PDB file of C-alpha atoms in Angstrom:
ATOM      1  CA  UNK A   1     135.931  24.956  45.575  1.00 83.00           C
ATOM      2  CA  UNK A   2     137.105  27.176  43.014  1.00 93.00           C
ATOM      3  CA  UNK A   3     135.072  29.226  39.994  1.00 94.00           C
ATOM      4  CA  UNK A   4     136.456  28.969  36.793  1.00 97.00           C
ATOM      5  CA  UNK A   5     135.892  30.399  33.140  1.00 97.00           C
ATOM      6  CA  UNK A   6     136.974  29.009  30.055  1.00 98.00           C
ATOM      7  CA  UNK A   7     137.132  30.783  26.808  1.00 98.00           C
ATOM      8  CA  UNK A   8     136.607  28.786  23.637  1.00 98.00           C
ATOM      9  CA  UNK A   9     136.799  29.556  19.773  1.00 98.00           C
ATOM     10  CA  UNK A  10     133.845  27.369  18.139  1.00 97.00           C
ATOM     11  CA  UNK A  11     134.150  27.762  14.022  1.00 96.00           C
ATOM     12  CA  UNK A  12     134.612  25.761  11.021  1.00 94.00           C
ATOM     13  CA  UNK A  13     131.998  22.503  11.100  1.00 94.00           C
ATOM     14  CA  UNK A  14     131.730  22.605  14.537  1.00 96.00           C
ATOM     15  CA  UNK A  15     129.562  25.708  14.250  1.00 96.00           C
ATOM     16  CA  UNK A  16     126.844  23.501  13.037  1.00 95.00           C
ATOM     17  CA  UNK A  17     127.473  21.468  16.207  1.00 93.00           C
ATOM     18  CA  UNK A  18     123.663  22.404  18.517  1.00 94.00           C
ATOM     19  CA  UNK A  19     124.468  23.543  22.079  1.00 93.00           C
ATOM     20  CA  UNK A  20     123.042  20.350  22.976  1.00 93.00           C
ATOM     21  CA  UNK A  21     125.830  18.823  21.144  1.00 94.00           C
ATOM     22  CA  UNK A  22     128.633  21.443  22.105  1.00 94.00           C
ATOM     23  CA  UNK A  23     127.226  20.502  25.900  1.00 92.00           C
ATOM     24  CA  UNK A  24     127.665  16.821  25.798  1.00 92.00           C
ATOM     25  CA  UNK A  25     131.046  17.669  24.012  1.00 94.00           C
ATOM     26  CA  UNK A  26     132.721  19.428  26.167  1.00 91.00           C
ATOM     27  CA  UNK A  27     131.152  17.344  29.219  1.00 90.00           C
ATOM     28  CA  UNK A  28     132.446  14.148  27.618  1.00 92.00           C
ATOM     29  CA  UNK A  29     136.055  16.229  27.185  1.00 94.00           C
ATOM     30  CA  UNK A  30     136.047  16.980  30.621  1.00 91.00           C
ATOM     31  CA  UNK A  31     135.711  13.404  31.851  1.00 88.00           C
ATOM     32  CA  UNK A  32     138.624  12.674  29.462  1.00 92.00           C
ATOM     33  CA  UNK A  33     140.897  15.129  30.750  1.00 92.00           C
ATOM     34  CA  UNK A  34     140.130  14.004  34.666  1.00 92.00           C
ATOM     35  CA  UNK A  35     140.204  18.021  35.601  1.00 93.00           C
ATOM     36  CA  UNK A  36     139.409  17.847  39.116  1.00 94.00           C
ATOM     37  CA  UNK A  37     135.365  19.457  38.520  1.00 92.00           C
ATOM     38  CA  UNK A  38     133.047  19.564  40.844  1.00 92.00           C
ATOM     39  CA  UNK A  39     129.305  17.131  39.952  1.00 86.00           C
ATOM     40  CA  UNK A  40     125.972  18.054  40.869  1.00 80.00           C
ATOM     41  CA  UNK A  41     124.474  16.094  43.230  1.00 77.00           C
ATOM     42  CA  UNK A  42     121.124  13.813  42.995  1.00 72.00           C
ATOM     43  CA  UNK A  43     119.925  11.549  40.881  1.00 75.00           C
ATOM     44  CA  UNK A  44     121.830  12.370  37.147  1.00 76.00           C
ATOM     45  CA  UNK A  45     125.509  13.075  38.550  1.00 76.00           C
ATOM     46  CA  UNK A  46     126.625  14.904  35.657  1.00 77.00           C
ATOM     47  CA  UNK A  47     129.911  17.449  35.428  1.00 82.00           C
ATOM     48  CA  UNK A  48     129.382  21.043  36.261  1.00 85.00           C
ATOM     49  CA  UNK A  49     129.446  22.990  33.364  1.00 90.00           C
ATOM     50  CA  UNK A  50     127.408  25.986  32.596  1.00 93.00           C
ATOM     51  CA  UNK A  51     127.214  28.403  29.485  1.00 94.00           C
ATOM     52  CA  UNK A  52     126.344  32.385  29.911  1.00 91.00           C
ATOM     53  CA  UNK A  53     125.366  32.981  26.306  1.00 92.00           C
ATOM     54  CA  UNK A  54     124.829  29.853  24.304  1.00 90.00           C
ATOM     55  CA  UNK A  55     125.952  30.445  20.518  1.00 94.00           C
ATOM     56  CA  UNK A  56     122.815  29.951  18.120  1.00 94.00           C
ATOM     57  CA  UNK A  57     123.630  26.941  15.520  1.00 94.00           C
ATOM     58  CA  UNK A  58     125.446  28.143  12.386  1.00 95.00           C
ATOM     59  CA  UNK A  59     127.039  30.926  14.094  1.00 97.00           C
ATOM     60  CA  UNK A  60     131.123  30.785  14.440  1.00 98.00           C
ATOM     61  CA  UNK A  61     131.850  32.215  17.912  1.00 98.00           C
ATOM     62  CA  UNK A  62     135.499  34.110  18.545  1.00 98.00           C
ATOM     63  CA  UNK A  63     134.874  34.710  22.399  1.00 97.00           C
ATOM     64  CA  UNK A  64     132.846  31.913  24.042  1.00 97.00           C
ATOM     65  CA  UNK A  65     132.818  30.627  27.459  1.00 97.00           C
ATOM     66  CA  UNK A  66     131.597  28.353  29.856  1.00 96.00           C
ATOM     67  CA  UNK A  67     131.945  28.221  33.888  1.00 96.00           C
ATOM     68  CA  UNK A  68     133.067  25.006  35.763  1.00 95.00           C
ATOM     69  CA  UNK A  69     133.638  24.827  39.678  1.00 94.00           C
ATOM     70  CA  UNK A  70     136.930  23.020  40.118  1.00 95.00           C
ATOM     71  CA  UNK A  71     137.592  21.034  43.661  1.00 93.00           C
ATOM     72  CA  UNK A  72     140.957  20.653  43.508  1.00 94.00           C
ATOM     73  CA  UNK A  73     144.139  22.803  42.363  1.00 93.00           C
ATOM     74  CA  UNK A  74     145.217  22.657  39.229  1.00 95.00           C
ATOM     75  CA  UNK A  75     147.045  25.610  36.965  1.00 96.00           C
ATOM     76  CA  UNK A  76     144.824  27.197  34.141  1.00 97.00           C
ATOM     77  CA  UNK A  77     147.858  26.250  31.660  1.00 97.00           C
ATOM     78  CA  UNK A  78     147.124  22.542  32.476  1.00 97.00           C
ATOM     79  CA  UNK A  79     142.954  23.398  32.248  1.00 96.00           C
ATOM     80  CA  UNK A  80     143.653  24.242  28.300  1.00 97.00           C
ATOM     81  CA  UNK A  81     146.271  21.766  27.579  1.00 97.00           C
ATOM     82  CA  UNK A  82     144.332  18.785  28.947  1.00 96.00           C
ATOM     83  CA  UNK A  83     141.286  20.152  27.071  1.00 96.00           C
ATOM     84  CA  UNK A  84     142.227  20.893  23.959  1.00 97.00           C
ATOM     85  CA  UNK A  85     144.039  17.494  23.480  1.00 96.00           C
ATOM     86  CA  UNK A  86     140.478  15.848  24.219  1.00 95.00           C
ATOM     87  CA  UNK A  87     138.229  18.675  21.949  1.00 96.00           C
ATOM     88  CA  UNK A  88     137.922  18.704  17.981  1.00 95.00           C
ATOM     89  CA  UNK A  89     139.904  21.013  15.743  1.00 93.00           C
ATOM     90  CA  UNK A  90     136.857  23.289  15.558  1.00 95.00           C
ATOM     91  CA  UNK A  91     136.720  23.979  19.666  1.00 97.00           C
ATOM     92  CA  UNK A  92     139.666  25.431  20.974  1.00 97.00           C
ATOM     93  CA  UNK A  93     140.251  26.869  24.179  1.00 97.00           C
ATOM     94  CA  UNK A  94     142.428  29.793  24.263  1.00 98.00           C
ATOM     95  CA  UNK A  95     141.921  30.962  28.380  1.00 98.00           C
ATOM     96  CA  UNK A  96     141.063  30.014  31.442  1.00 97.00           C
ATOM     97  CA  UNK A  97     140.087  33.017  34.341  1.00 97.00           C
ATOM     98  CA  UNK A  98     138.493  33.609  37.331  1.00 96.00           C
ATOM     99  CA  UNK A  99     135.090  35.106  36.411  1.00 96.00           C
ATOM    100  CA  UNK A 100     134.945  38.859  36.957  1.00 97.00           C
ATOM    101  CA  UNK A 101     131.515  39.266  35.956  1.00 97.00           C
ATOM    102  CA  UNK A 102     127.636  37.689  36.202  1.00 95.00           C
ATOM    103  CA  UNK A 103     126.195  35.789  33.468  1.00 94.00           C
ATOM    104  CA  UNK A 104     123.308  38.290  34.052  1.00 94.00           C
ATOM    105  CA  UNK A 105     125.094  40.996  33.390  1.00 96.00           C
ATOM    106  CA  UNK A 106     125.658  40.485  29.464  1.00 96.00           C
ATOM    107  CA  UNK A 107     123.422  43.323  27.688  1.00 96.00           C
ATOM    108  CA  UNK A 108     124.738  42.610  24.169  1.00 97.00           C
ATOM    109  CA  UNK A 109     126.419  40.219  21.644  1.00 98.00           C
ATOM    110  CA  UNK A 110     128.832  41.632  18.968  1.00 98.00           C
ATOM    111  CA  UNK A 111     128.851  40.016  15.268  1.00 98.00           C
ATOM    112  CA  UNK A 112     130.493  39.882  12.356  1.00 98.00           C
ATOM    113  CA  UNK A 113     128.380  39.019   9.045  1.00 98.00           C
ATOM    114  CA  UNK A 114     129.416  38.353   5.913  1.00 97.00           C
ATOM    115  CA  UNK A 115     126.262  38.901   3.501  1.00 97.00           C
ATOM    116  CA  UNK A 116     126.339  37.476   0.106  1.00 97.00           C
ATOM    117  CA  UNK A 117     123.391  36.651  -2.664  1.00 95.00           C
ATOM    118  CA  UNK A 118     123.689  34.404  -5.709  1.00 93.00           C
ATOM    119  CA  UNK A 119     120.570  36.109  -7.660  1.00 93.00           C
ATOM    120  CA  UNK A 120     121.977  40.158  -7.108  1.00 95.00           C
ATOM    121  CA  UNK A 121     125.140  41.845  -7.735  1.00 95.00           C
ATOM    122  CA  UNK A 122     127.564  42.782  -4.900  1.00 95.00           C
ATOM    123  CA  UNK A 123     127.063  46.233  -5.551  1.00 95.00           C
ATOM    124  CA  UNK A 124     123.401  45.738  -5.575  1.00 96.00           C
ATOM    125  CA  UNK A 125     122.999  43.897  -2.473  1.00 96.00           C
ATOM    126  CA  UNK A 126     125.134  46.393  -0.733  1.00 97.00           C
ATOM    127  CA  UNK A 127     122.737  49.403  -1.884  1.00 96.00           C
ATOM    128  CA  UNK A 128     119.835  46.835  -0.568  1.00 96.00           C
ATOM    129  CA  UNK A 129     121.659  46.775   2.790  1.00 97.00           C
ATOM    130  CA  UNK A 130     122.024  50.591   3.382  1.00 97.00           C
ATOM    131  CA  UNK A 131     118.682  51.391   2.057  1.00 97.00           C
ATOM    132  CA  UNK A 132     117.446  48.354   4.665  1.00 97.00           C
ATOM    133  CA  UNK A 133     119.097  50.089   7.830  1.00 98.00           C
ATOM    134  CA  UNK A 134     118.056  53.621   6.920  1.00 97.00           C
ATOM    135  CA  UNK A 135     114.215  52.619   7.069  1.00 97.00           C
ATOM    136  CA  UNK A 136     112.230  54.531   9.887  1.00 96.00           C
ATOM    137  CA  UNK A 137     110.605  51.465  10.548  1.00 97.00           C
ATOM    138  CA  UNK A 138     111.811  47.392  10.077  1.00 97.00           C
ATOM    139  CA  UNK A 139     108.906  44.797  10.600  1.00 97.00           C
ATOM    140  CA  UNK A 140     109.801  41.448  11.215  1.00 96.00           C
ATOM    141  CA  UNK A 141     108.383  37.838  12.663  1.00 91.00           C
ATOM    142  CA  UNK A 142     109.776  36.588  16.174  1.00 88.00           C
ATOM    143  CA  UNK A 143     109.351  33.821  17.526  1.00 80.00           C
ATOM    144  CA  UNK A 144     108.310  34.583  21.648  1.00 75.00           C
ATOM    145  CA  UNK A 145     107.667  31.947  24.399  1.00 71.00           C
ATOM    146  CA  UNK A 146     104.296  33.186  25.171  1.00 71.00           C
ATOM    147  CA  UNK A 147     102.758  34.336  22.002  1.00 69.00           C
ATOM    148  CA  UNK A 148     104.585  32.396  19.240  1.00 76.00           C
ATOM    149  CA  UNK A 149     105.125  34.155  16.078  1.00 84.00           C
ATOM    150  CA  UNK A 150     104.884  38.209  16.840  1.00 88.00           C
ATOM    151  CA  UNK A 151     105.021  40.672  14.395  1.00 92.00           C
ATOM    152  CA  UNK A 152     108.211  43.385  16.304  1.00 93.00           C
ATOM    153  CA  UNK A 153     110.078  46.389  14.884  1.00 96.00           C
ATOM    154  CA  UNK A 154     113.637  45.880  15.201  1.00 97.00           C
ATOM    155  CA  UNK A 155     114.730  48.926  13.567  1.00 97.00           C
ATOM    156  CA  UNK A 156     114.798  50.339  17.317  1.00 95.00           C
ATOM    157  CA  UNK A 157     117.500  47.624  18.387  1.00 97.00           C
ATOM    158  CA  UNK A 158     119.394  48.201  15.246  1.00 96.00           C
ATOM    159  CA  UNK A 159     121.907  51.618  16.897  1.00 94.00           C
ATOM    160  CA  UNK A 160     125.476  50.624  16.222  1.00 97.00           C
ATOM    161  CA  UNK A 161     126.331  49.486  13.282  1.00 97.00           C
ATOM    162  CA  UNK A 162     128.867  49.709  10.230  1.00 98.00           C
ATOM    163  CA  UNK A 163     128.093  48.538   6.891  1.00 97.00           C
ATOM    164  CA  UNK A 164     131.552  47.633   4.192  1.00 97.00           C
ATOM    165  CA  UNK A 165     131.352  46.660   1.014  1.00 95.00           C
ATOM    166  CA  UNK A 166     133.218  43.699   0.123  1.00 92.00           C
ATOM    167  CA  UNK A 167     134.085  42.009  -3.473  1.00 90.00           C
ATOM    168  CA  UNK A 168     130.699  38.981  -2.241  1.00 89.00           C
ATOM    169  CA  UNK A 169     128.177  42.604  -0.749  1.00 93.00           C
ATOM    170  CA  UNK A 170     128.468  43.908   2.318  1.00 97.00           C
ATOM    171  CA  UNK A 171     129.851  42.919   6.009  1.00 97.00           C
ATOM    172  CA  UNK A 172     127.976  44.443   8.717  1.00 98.00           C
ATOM    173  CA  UNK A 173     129.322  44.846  11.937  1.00 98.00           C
ATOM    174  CA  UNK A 174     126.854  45.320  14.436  1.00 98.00           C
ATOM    175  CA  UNK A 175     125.966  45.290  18.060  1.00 98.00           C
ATOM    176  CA  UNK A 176     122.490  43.746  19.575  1.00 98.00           C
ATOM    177  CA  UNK A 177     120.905  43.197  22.729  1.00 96.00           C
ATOM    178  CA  UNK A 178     121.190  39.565  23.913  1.00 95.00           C
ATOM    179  CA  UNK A 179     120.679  37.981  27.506  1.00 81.00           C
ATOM    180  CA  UNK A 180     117.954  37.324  29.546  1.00 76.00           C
ATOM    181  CA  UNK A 181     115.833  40.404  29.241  1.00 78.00           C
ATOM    182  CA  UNK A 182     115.968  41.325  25.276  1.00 86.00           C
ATOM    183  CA  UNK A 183     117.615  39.159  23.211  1.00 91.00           C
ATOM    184  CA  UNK A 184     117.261  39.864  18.795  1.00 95.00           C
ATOM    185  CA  UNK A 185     119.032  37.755  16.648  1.00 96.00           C
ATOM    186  CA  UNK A 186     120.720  38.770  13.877  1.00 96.00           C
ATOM    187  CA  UNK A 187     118.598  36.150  11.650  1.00 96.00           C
ATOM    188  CA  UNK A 188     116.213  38.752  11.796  1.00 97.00           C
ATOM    189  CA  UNK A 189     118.003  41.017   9.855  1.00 97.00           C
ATOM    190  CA  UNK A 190     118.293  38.500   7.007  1.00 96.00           C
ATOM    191  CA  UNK A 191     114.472  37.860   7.316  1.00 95.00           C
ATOM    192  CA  UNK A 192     113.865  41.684   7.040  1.00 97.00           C
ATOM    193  CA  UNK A 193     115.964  41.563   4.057  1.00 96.00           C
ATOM    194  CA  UNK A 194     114.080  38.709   2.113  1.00 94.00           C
ATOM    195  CA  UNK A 195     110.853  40.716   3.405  1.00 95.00           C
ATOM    196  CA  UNK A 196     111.139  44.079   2.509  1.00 97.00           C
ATOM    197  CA  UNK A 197     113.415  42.824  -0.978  1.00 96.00           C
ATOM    198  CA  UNK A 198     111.908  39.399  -2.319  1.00 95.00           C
ATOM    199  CA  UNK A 199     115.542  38.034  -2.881  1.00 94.00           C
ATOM    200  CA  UNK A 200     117.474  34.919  -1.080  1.00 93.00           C
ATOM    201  CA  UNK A 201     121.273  36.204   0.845  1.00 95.00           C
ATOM    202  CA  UNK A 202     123.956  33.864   2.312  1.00 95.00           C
ATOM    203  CA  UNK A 203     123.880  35.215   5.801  1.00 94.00           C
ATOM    204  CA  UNK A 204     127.604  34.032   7.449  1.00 97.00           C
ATOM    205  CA  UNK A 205     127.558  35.370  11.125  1.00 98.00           C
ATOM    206  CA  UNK A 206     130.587  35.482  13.597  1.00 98.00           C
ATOM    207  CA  UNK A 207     129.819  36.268  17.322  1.00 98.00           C
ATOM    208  CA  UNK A 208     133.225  37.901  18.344  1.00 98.00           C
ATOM    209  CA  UNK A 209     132.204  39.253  21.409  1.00 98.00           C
ATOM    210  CA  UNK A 210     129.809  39.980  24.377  1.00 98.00           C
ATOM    211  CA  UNK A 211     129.292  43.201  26.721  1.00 97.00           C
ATOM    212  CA  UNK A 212     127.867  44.133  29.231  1.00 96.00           C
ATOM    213  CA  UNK A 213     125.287  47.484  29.741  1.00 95.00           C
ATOM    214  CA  UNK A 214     127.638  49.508  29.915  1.00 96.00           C
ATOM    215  CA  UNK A 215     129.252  48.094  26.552  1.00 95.00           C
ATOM    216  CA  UNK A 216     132.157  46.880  28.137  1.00 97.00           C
ATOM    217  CA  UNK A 217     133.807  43.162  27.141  1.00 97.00           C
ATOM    218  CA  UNK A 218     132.089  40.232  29.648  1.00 97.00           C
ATOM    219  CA  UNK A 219     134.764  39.001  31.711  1.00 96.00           C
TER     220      UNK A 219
END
């Protein structure tokens, strides 16, 4: 048996597709394309199919993946092809490898987000983001497993950024911890921003990337 990861672009209405969803999906699309994959064994025989970082809903991801076990040979040319012809337009893989890295090992997510308000001016909402990031302190609600709704201070997760104004506000490009130890979405910043500022934003978010501790691209 042979490890295998594939790298998928998930955007346009797929991105409202819930990893539940994007599971069956791709499960279904694997049947299709009769890729010699291993199945787990038991009761519910079900393709093998596992996803490192699952993409929250709404979010457009550039640099996704999931890992399959094949049991046969077959090129990673013919892995895409036979995929793609059974995925929708807005899941496309663009590689296939042979995992360098651990799921465990991804320390960060990268996004792109596109922040726009219908109530402020772009120039506005830009000053409102600036001001935002250059607070000493930003409170926000999380939701945690064991304690529900906890009151944290992300300003201390919140070290590399870049702010640009745009003609809509601002697009911040910015870098948070994600995985299985510390994981902060980048909702929160949109929460902080209704918070601390009383006003509604259009919060479009792009993952484009994953790294690992040493801020290196997940392989």
């Amino acid at each position: 048996m042979k490890d295998v990861r594939v790298w998928f672009t998930k955007k346009d209405e797929c991105k409202y597709i819930s990893h539940l969803d994007l599971n069956r999906c791709i499960l279904r699309a694997l049947h299709k394309s009769r890729i010699p994959i291993w199945h787990t064994e038991g009761f519910n025989v079900h393709p093998y199919a596992t996803f490192p970082l699952p993409l929250s809903l709404g979010f457009e991801g550039e640099r996704e993946c999931m890992d399959i076990r094949l049991i046969d040979e077959i090129s990673f040319s013919e892995i895409k092809e036979r995929l793609n012809s059974s995925l929708p337009s807005g899941i496309r893989i663009f590689d296939v490898t042979e995992p360098v890295m651990k799921a465990k090992e991804i320390a960060f997510s990268v996004f792109k987000i596109k922040i726009t308000s219908d109530y402020i001016s772009a120039e506005e909402l830009y000053k409102i983001i600036n001001e935002l990031f250059n607070k000493e302190e930003i409170i926000v609600e999380k939701k945690t497993k064991k304690k529900g709704m906890k009151e944290i201070d992300i300003k201390q997760y919140l070290d590399i950024y870049k702010i640009e104004r745009n003609i809509g506000g601002a697009i911040l490009y910015i870098t948070l911890p994600a995985g299985s130890v510390t994981n902060i979405n980048p909702t929160l910043i949109e929460k902080a921003v209704e918070r601390y500022y009383n006003i509604e934003i259009n919060f479009d978010v792009i993952k484009t990337d994953m790294l690992n501790k040493n801020q290196k691209s997940f392989k």
